[in-house]
Tab-separated table of C-alpha atoms and ligand atoms in Angstrom:
chain	number	residue	atom	x	y	z
A	1	MET	CA	-19.898	48.251	21.205
A	2	SER	CA	-20.039	44.672	22.416
A	3	ASP	CA	-19.048	43.795	25.998
A	4	ILE	CA	-17.521	40.512	24.957
A	5	ASP	CA	-13.832	40.300	25.831
A	6	PHE	CA	-11.868	38.752	23.009
A	7	LYS	CA	-8.440	39.254	24.581
A	8	PRO	CA	-6.473	36.022	25.001
A	9	LYS	CA	-6.402	34.815	28.578
A	10	LEU	CA	-3.075	34.365	30.393
A	11	GLN	CA	-1.261	31.264	29.230
A	12	GLN	CA	-1.409	28.440	31.736
A	13	LYS	CA	2.135	28.034	33.023
A	14	THR	CA	1.814	24.740	34.869
A	15	LYS	CA	3.384	21.966	32.792
A	16	LEU	CA	1.839	18.493	32.961
A	17	GLN	CA	4.182	16.071	34.704
A	18	LYS	CA	5.079	12.922	32.775
A	19	PRO	CA	3.752	10.016	34.855
A	20	LYS	CA	6.689	8.198	36.463
A	21	LEU	CA	7.217	4.591	35.430
A	22	TYR	CA	8.186	1.709	37.683
A	23	LYS	CA	10.078	-1.478	36.789
A	24	VAL	CA	8.639	-4.818	37.822
A	25	ILE	CA	11.596	-7.127	38.490
A	26	LEU	CA	11.409	-10.916	38.608
A	27	LEU	CA	13.665	-12.434	41.301
A	28	ASN	CA	15.107	-15.919	41.147
A	29	ASP	CA	14.636	-18.554	43.845
A	30	ASP	CA	15.509	-22.239	44.038
A	31	TYR	CA	11.996	-23.641	44.418
A	32	THR	CA	9.432	-22.068	42.092
A	33	PRO	CA	9.059	-24.309	39.007
A	34	ARG	CA	10.208	-22.745	35.740
A	35	GLU	CA	6.890	-23.638	34.081
A	36	PHE	CA	4.954	-21.732	36.738
A	37	VAL	CA	7.131	-18.623	36.287
A	38	VAL	CA	6.510	-18.740	32.522
A	39	LEU	CA	2.773	-19.150	33.143
A	40	ILE	CA	2.646	-16.069	35.396
A	41	LEU	CA	4.662	-13.992	32.939
A	42	LYS	CA	2.174	-14.858	30.204
A	43	ALA	CA	-1.002	-14.503	32.258
A	44	GLU	CA	-0.242	-11.445	34.388
A	45	PHE	CA	2.308	-9.581	32.277
A	46	ARG	CA	0.949	-10.566	28.826
A	47	LEU	CA	4.348	-11.790	27.567
A	48	ASP	CA	4.283	-14.299	24.715
A	49	MET	CA	5.895	-17.727	25.148
A	50	ALA	CA	9.270	-16.685	23.704
A	51	GLN	CA	9.488	-13.486	25.812
A	52	ALA	CA	8.372	-15.326	28.961
A	53	GLU	CA	11.055	-17.982	28.525
A	54	VAL	CA	13.798	-15.399	27.965
A	55	VAL	CA	12.765	-13.400	31.067
A	56	MET	CA	12.443	-16.543	33.227
A	57	LEU	CA	15.834	-17.904	32.082
A	58	THR	CA	17.537	-14.530	32.565
A	59	ALA	CA	16.249	-14.327	36.155
A	60	HIS	CA	17.224	-17.969	36.704
A	61	GLN	CA	20.794	-17.382	35.476
A	62	LYS	CA	21.478	-13.809	36.661
A	63	GLY	CA	19.292	-13.630	39.772
A	64	ALA	CA	16.833	-11.019	38.470
A	65	CYS	CA	15.273	-9.692	35.273
A	66	VAL	CA	13.144	-6.632	34.495
A	67	ILE	CA	9.793	-7.807	33.122
A	68	SER	CA	8.407	-4.425	32.025
A	69	VAL	CA	7.652	-0.871	33.185
A	70	TYR	CA	4.246	0.512	34.216
A	71	PRO	CA	2.684	3.377	36.146
A	72	ARG	CA	3.153	2.767	39.879
A	73	ASP	CA	-0.317	1.378	40.712
A	74	VAL	CA	-0.280	-1.024	37.744
A	75	ALA	CA	3.257	-2.224	38.609
A	76	GLU	CA	2.319	-2.847	42.246
A	77	THR	CA	-0.938	-4.599	41.414
A	78	LYS	CA	0.694	-6.940	38.913
A	79	ALA	CA	3.598	-7.766	41.261
A	80	THR	CA	1.212	-8.444	44.167
A	81	ARG	CA	-1.071	-10.633	42.060
A	82	ALA	CA	1.904	-12.701	40.829
A	83	ILE	CA	3.288	-13.139	44.358
A	84	ASP	CA	-0.156	-14.103	45.701
A	85	ALA	CA	-0.756	-16.652	42.919
A	86	ALA	CA	2.623	-18.271	43.659
A	87	SER	CA	2.061	-18.210	47.405
A	88	GLU	CA	-1.320	-19.975	47.021
A	89	LEU	CA	0.588	-22.912	45.540
A	90	GLY	CA	3.303	-22.745	48.191
A	91	TYR	CA	5.954	-21.199	45.915
A	92	PRO	CA	8.238	-18.465	47.292
A	93	LEU	CA	8.344	-16.418	44.051
A	94	GLN	CA	9.192	-12.761	44.650
A	95	LEU	CA	8.945	-9.682	42.446
A	96	ALA	CA	10.201	-6.190	43.190
A	97	VAL	CA	8.912	-2.783	42.048
A	98	GLU	CA	11.437	0.040	41.583
A	99	PRO	CA	11.327	3.514	40.023
A	100	GLU	CA	12.695	3.415	36.481
B	1	TYC	N1	15.303	-21.204	39.713
B	1	TYC	C1	14.026	-21.855	39.594
B	1	TYC	C2	14.240	-23.356	39.411
B	1	TYC	O1	15.331	-23.777	39.080
B	1	TYC	C3	13.211	-21.322	38.411
B	1	TYC	C4	12.953	-19.848	38.551
B	1	TYC	C5	13.286	-18.995	37.512
B	1	TYC	C6	12.382	-19.354	39.706
B	1	TYC	C7	13.063	-17.617	37.623
B	1	TYC	C8	12.151	-17.970	39.842
B	1	TYC	O2	12.245	-15.787	38.897
B	1	TYC	C9	12.485	-17.147	38.791
B	1	TYC	N2	13.198	-24.149	39.610
């Protein structure tokens, strides 16, 4: 008789966790030019012109607008890059990252 064990192994019980998603939120201010906000939304967050204008105007009128959701490291990197690009030009643009 063969020594090979064909019995099924114990089922793995550990369930894979769904990766948590984080919102990147655009915050309004009185100084950053609208055109620059639209530019950042297109370049960093890959929004098209129409989406970028809606998000920018919503933040402008309501104070804040969710841009999109991402895994934590992507959300933080994108928010930081947007803030840094604005800051280099002297604009006070701020973005927040929050769990979904
Ligand atoms: N409120 C700015 C202005 O009137 C434009 C602006 C919109 C700035 C959205 C930030 O998240 C923002 N120039």
